[in-house]
Short mmCIF file of C-alpha atoms and ligand atoms in Angstrom, two decimals:
data_model
loop_
_atom_site.label_atom_id
_atom_site.label_comp_id
_atom_site.label_asym_id
_atom_site.label_seq_id
_atom_site.Cartn_x
_atom_site.Cartn_y
_atom_site.Cartn_z
CA MET A 298 -0.10 -4.68 -20.82
CA GLU A 299 3.77 -4.28 -20.31
CA SER A 300 5.93 -7.04 -20.18
CA VAL A 301 8.88 -6.11 -17.53
CA THR A 302 12.08 -6.67 -17.93
CA ASN A 303 13.74 -5.30 -15.40
CA LEU A 304 13.30 -3.99 -11.68
CA GLU A 305 13.26 -0.09 -12.28
CA GLN A 306 10.86 -0.60 -15.19
CA LEU A 307 8.64 -1.88 -12.44
CA PHE A 308 8.98 0.50 -10.32
CA SER A 309 8.51 3.28 -12.47
CA LEU A 310 5.08 1.28 -13.42
CA LEU A 311 3.90 1.79 -9.91
CA TRP A 312 5.05 4.80 -9.45
CA THR A 313 3.35 6.45 -12.58
CA ASP A 314 -0.14 3.93 -11.88
CA TYR A 315 0.15 5.11 -8.00
CA CYS A 316 0.63 9.05 -9.24
CA ALA A 317 -1.81 9.28 -11.64
CA PHE A 318 -4.39 7.88 -9.29
CA ASN A 319 -2.75 9.99 -6.55
CA PRO A 320 -2.04 13.44 -7.72
CA LYS A 321 -1.45 14.52 -4.35
CA ALA A 322 1.85 11.86 -3.60
CA LYS A 323 3.42 13.49 -7.03
CA ARG A 324 2.81 16.73 -5.51
CA ILE A 325 4.41 15.91 -1.84
CA HIS A 326 7.20 14.15 -3.86
CA GLN A 327 7.62 17.35 -5.48
CA LEU A 328 7.14 19.08 -2.94
CA LEU A 329 9.77 17.50 -0.98
CA VAL A 330 12.16 17.52 -4.21
CA ASP A 331 12.27 21.44 -4.58
CA ARG A 332 13.70 21.24 -1.19
CA GLY A 333 16.48 19.52 -2.68
CA GLU A 334 15.60 16.48 -0.97
CA LYS A 335 16.38 12.81 -2.41
CA ILE A 336 13.86 10.67 -2.11
CA GLU A 337 14.36 7.10 -1.35
CA ASN A 338 11.43 5.14 -1.15
CA ASP A 339 11.18 2.68 2.00
CA HIS A 340 8.46 0.05 0.98
CA ILE A 341 5.51 -0.26 -1.65
CA ALA A 342 2.78 -2.08 -0.14
CA LEU A 343 -0.26 -4.16 -2.34
CA ARG A 344 -3.49 -5.64 -1.07
CA THR A 345 -5.03 -8.73 -2.77
CA PHE A 346 -7.64 -11.11 -1.67
CA LYS A 347 -6.56 -14.39 -0.26
CA HIS A 348 -7.10 -16.95 -3.10
CA PRO A 349 -5.38 -19.97 -4.70
CA ARG A 350 -4.87 -17.86 -7.90
CA LEU A 351 -4.18 -13.87 -6.55
CA GLY A 352 -2.91 -14.32 -3.34
CA ILE A 353 0.06 -13.20 -2.07
CA ALA A 354 2.12 -16.09 -3.60
CA HIS A 355 0.74 -14.63 -6.92
CA LEU A 356 1.48 -11.13 -6.46
CA ALA A 357 5.15 -11.99 -4.84
CA LYS A 358 6.70 -13.73 -8.42
CA THR A 359 6.73 -10.56 -9.66
CA PHE A 360 9.03 -9.50 -7.60
CA GLU A 361 10.65 -12.12 -7.06
CA ARG A 362 11.76 -12.71 -9.91
CA PHE A 363 13.70 -9.69 -9.68
CA GLY A 364 15.73 -11.27 -6.69
CA TYR A 365 12.91 -10.11 -4.01
CA GLN A 366 13.48 -12.61 -0.72
CA ALA A 367 10.23 -13.05 1.58
CA LYS A 368 11.26 -11.95 4.86
CA GLN A 369 8.83 -11.61 7.78
CA GLU A 370 5.22 -12.14 8.38
CA TYR A 371 2.09 -10.42 10.13
CA ILE A 372 -1.04 -11.34 11.41
CA PHE A 373 -3.76 -8.21 11.39
CA LYS A 374 -6.19 -10.87 13.58
CA GLU A 375 -8.95 -7.74 13.92
CA LYS A 376 -8.64 -7.08 9.75
CA LYS A 377 -8.89 -10.05 8.99
CA LEU A 378 -5.23 -9.80 7.12
CA TYR A 379 -2.34 -11.96 6.23
CA ALA A 380 0.99 -10.06 5.15
CA LYS A 381 4.45 -10.49 4.35
CA HIS A 382 7.12 -9.09 3.10
CA TRP A 383 10.09 -8.88 0.96
CA GLU A 384 13.53 -7.52 0.55
CA HIS A 385 16.13 -7.29 -1.80
CA LYS A 386 19.67 -7.91 -1.49
CA ASP A 387 20.48 -3.91 -2.31
CA PRO A 388 18.86 -2.43 0.90
CA SER A 389 18.56 0.75 -1.59
CA GLN A 390 15.61 -0.79 -2.79
CA PRO A 391 12.32 -0.28 -1.23
CA LYS A 392 11.00 -3.22 0.67
CA ILE A 393 7.64 -4.93 -0.81
CA PHE A 394 4.36 -5.13 1.81
CA ILE A 395 1.68 -7.28 0.49
CA SER A 396 -1.13 -8.16 2.56
CA GLU A 397 -4.22 -10.72 1.65
CA LEU A 398 -7.72 -10.19 2.78
CA GLU A 399 -8.57 -13.77 4.84
CA THR A 400 -11.66 -13.80 2.93
CA GLU A 401 -13.14 -16.60 4.14
CA LYS A 402 -13.16 -15.37 7.99
CA LEU A 403 -16.21 -12.46 6.03
CA SER A 404 -19.44 -12.83 6.74
CA GLN A 405 -21.24 -15.16 3.66
CA GLY A 406 -23.14 -12.60 2.38
CA LEU A 407 -19.36 -10.91 1.93
CA GLN A 408 -17.74 -13.92 0.75
CA LYS A 409 -20.39 -14.59 -2.19
CA ILE A 410 -19.58 -10.55 -3.24
CA VAL A 411 -16.38 -10.82 -3.37
CA ALA A 412 -16.45 -14.72 -4.78
CA GLY A 413 -18.34 -12.93 -7.37
CA LEU A 414 -15.85 -10.53 -8.60
CA ILE A 415 -12.78 -12.97 -8.26
CA GLU A 416 -14.86 -15.35 -10.47
CA GLN A 417 -15.07 -12.65 -13.26
CA ILE A 418 -10.81 -12.81 -13.65
CA PRO A 419 -9.58 -14.00 -17.06
CA ASP A 420 -6.46 -16.13 -16.51
CA SER A 421 -5.02 -13.76 -18.85
CA PHE A 422 -5.53 -11.11 -16.46
CA LEU A 423 -3.27 -13.29 -13.99
CA ASN A 424 -0.34 -14.11 -15.96
CA ARG A 425 0.69 -10.38 -16.97
CA GLU A 426 4.11 -9.21 -16.27
CA ASP A 427 2.72 -6.33 -14.95
CA VAL A 428 -0.44 -7.66 -13.15
CA VAL A 429 0.32 -5.93 -9.72
CA THR A 430 -0.50 -2.61 -11.73
CA ALA A 431 -2.96 -3.36 -14.02
CA GLY A 432 -6.17 -2.45 -11.80
CA ARG A 433 -9.25 -3.81 -11.61
CA PRO A 434 -10.21 -7.02 -14.01
CA TRP A 435 -13.97 -7.05 -12.34
CA LYS A 436 -16.95 -5.02 -12.31
CA VAL A 437 -18.98 -3.84 -9.65
CA SER A 438 -22.30 -2.20 -8.37
CA HIS A 439 -21.55 0.90 -6.04
CA ALA A 440 -24.24 -0.63 -3.35
CA ASP A 441 -22.01 -4.47 -3.37
CA PHE A 442 -18.80 -1.67 -2.90
CA VAL A 443 -20.56 0.11 0.58
CA THR A 444 -21.74 -3.14 1.76
CA LEU A 445 -17.66 -4.57 1.42
CA ALA A 446 -16.68 -1.67 3.19
CA ASN A 447 -19.39 -1.89 6.25
CA GLU A 448 -17.99 -4.57 7.23
CA SER A 449 -14.12 -4.37 5.94
CA GLU A 450 -12.52 -1.44 4.33
CA TYR A 451 -9.80 -3.48 2.81
CA ALA A 452 -12.69 -5.65 0.88
CA GLY A 453 -14.36 -2.00 -0.33
CA TRP A 454 -10.73 -0.73 -1.39
CA MET A 455 -9.53 -3.93 -3.43
CA ALA A 456 -13.07 -3.80 -4.77
CA CYS A 457 -12.76 -1.10 -6.35
CA HIS A 458 -9.68 -0.21 -6.91
CA GLY A 459 -8.02 -3.89 -7.81
CA PHE A 460 -4.35 -4.32 -8.15
CA ARG A 461 -2.78 -1.28 -7.91
CA PRO A 462 -0.16 0.04 -5.50
CA ASN A 463 -2.40 1.02 -2.07
CA HIS A 464 0.75 2.87 -0.91
CA PHE A 465 4.02 4.30 -1.04
CA THR A 466 6.10 5.04 1.97
CA VAL A 467 8.76 7.70 1.64
CA PHE A 468 12.02 6.45 3.89
CA PHE A 469 12.43 9.35 6.46
CA ASN A 470 15.77 8.70 7.76
CA GLN A 471 16.72 9.77 3.93
CA LEU A 472 15.60 13.17 4.30
CA LYS A 473 18.25 16.31 5.08
CA GLY A 474 15.51 18.90 6.35
CA PHE A 475 13.05 17.29 8.91
CA LYS A 476 14.56 16.18 12.45
CA THR A 477 11.43 14.43 13.40
CA LEU A 478 8.15 12.86 11.54
CA PRO A 479 5.71 15.41 13.28
CA GLU A 480 8.47 18.60 12.18
CA LEU A 481 7.75 16.96 8.40
CA ASN A 482 3.89 15.97 9.71
CA GLN A 483 3.30 19.58 10.49
CA PHE A 484 5.40 21.01 7.30
CA LEU A 485 2.81 18.84 5.66
CA ARG A 486 -0.21 20.54 7.30
CA GLN A 487 1.35 23.69 6.64
CA SER A 488 1.45 23.05 2.77
CA GLY A 489 -2.09 21.99 2.82
CA TYR A 490 -2.18 18.27 3.30
CA GLN A 491 -4.65 16.48 5.60
CA MET A 492 -2.48 14.07 7.34
CA ASN A 493 -4.24 10.17 9.36
CA THR A 494 -5.06 11.03 12.73
CA SER A 495 -6.41 7.36 13.94
CA GLY A 496 -4.31 6.50 16.83
CA GLY A 497 -2.38 9.67 16.68
CA GLU A 498 0.02 11.88 13.72
CA VAL A 499 2.86 8.86 14.46
CA LYS A 500 2.04 5.67 14.83
CA GLY A 501 4.59 3.42 16.35
CA THR A 502 7.80 4.31 18.69
CA PRO A 503 11.21 4.73 18.62
CA ALA A 504 11.51 1.60 20.72
CA GLU A 505 8.94 -0.38 18.25
CA LEU A 506 11.74 0.84 16.69
CA LEU A 507 9.60 2.51 13.74
CA GLU A 508 7.50 5.13 13.46
CA GLN A 509 5.05 5.84 10.65
CA SER A 510 3.37 8.84 9.70
CA SER A 511 0.42 9.10 6.75
CA THR A 512 -1.83 11.58 4.93
CA MET A 513 -5.42 10.92 4.59
CA ALA A 514 -6.59 8.58 1.43
CA GLU A 515 -6.83 11.32 -1.68
CA GLU A 516 -10.66 11.39 -3.19
CA VAL A 517 -11.39 9.96 -6.81
CA GLU A 518 -14.44 9.08 -8.66
CA VAL A 519 -14.95 5.36 -9.67
CA GLN A 520 -16.99 4.12 -12.08
CA PHE A 521 -19.55 1.66 -10.80
CA THR A 522 -21.98 -0.91 -12.76
CA ASP A 523 -24.89 1.62 -11.30
CA GLY A 524 -22.78 4.92 -11.90
CA LYS A 525 -19.92 7.22 -10.78
CA PHE A 526 -19.30 7.42 -7.32
CA THR A 527 -16.37 9.38 -5.38
CA VAL A 528 -14.39 6.76 -2.88
CA PRO A 529 -11.11 7.18 -1.09
CA ALA A 530 -8.04 6.00 -3.30
CA CYS A 531 -4.68 5.70 -1.58
CA TYR A 532 -2.26 7.49 0.74
CA TYR A 533 1.07 8.73 0.81
CA GLU A 534 3.05 7.51 4.28
CA PHE A 535 6.49 8.34 5.67
CA ALA A 536 8.16 5.44 7.68
CA LYS A 537 11.61 6.14 9.93
CA ARG A 538 13.29 3.73 10.93
CA HIS A 539 15.07 2.70 14.01
CA ALA A 540 18.32 0.76 14.91
CA ASP A 541 18.11 -2.16 17.25
CA PRO A 542 19.84 -2.30 19.80
CA LYS A 543 20.55 -6.06 19.65
CA THR A 544 22.45 -6.03 16.13
CA GLY A 545 22.73 -2.05 16.00
CA LYS A 546 21.04 -2.48 12.33
CA LEU A 547 18.05 -0.67 11.17
CA TYR A 548 15.14 -2.53 12.25
CA GLN A 549 13.46 -3.91 8.60
CA GLY A 550 10.14 -5.03 9.71
CA PHE A 551 6.53 -3.55 10.34
CA VAL A 552 5.31 -3.42 13.51
CA ALA A 553 1.45 -4.83 13.72
CA ALA A 554 0.42 -2.79 15.72
CA SER A 555 1.08 0.86 14.35
CA ALA A 556 0.43 -1.21 10.34
CA ASP A 557 -3.44 -2.11 11.71
CA LYS A 558 -3.78 1.63 12.38
CA ILE A 559 -1.93 3.22 9.17
CA PHE A 560 -4.69 1.01 7.30
CA GLU A 561 -7.27 2.59 8.52
CA SER A 562 -5.99 5.84 6.59
CA THR A 563 -8.26 4.22 3.33
CA ASN A 564 -11.56 4.84 5.70
CA ARG A 565 -14.57 6.36 4.50
CA MET A 566 -14.64 10.03 6.14
NI1 NI B 807 3.30 1.00 5.06
#
């Protein structure tokens, strides 16, 4: 358990956890640094279950302590998700995107499994200053994981990985060596990384003011109560933002249609 005293330390904890879990993200980051790029994060995405003890509001406290302010909210009807994003007054700090699964909209069977996970969480865990990178506070069987993931990929991901970054997103506009997202995607593919092609390799359009692409999620071995199994972990994302013609400023929101597809990068193959 770590006490968190400043934003830099918080992001370092999040990045270290994410890289340990997803070595591919760390290698891609290094690949870009080796080409002379200075990487800035556009946003960091976190997931949780909708619940009074551990919903969006609870995770957001970790960031609000350091000056983050809630901005827009989003609804992903099909995936039964509610989300919000936070911004810091220093625009070079990444936006924080937190979503929660609206568990009351799941089938009775899934609701029961999720309630069983939540019941196992001690209050001491939720009070941790580093809760957003504290991992999984419950035991879960692979059989339950499969039941969850078959109905909701998101429920399965939360059940087996818990509280940790779902993805980091590189701010494409800051990269100097690539003019377009497809150019970056091609470079990554040629370097041996598989891109998520669900809904097209680039989600969103310049007209929607946000274009994003991502790698396929890394496969990791996870310990379940009934053995070790390989499951999808996290992906690495790239966001290109366009100026809003109304304000002349770069759009800071998240396009619903695009994000709905991006969530699919952790689907099981
Ligand atoms: Ni994202």
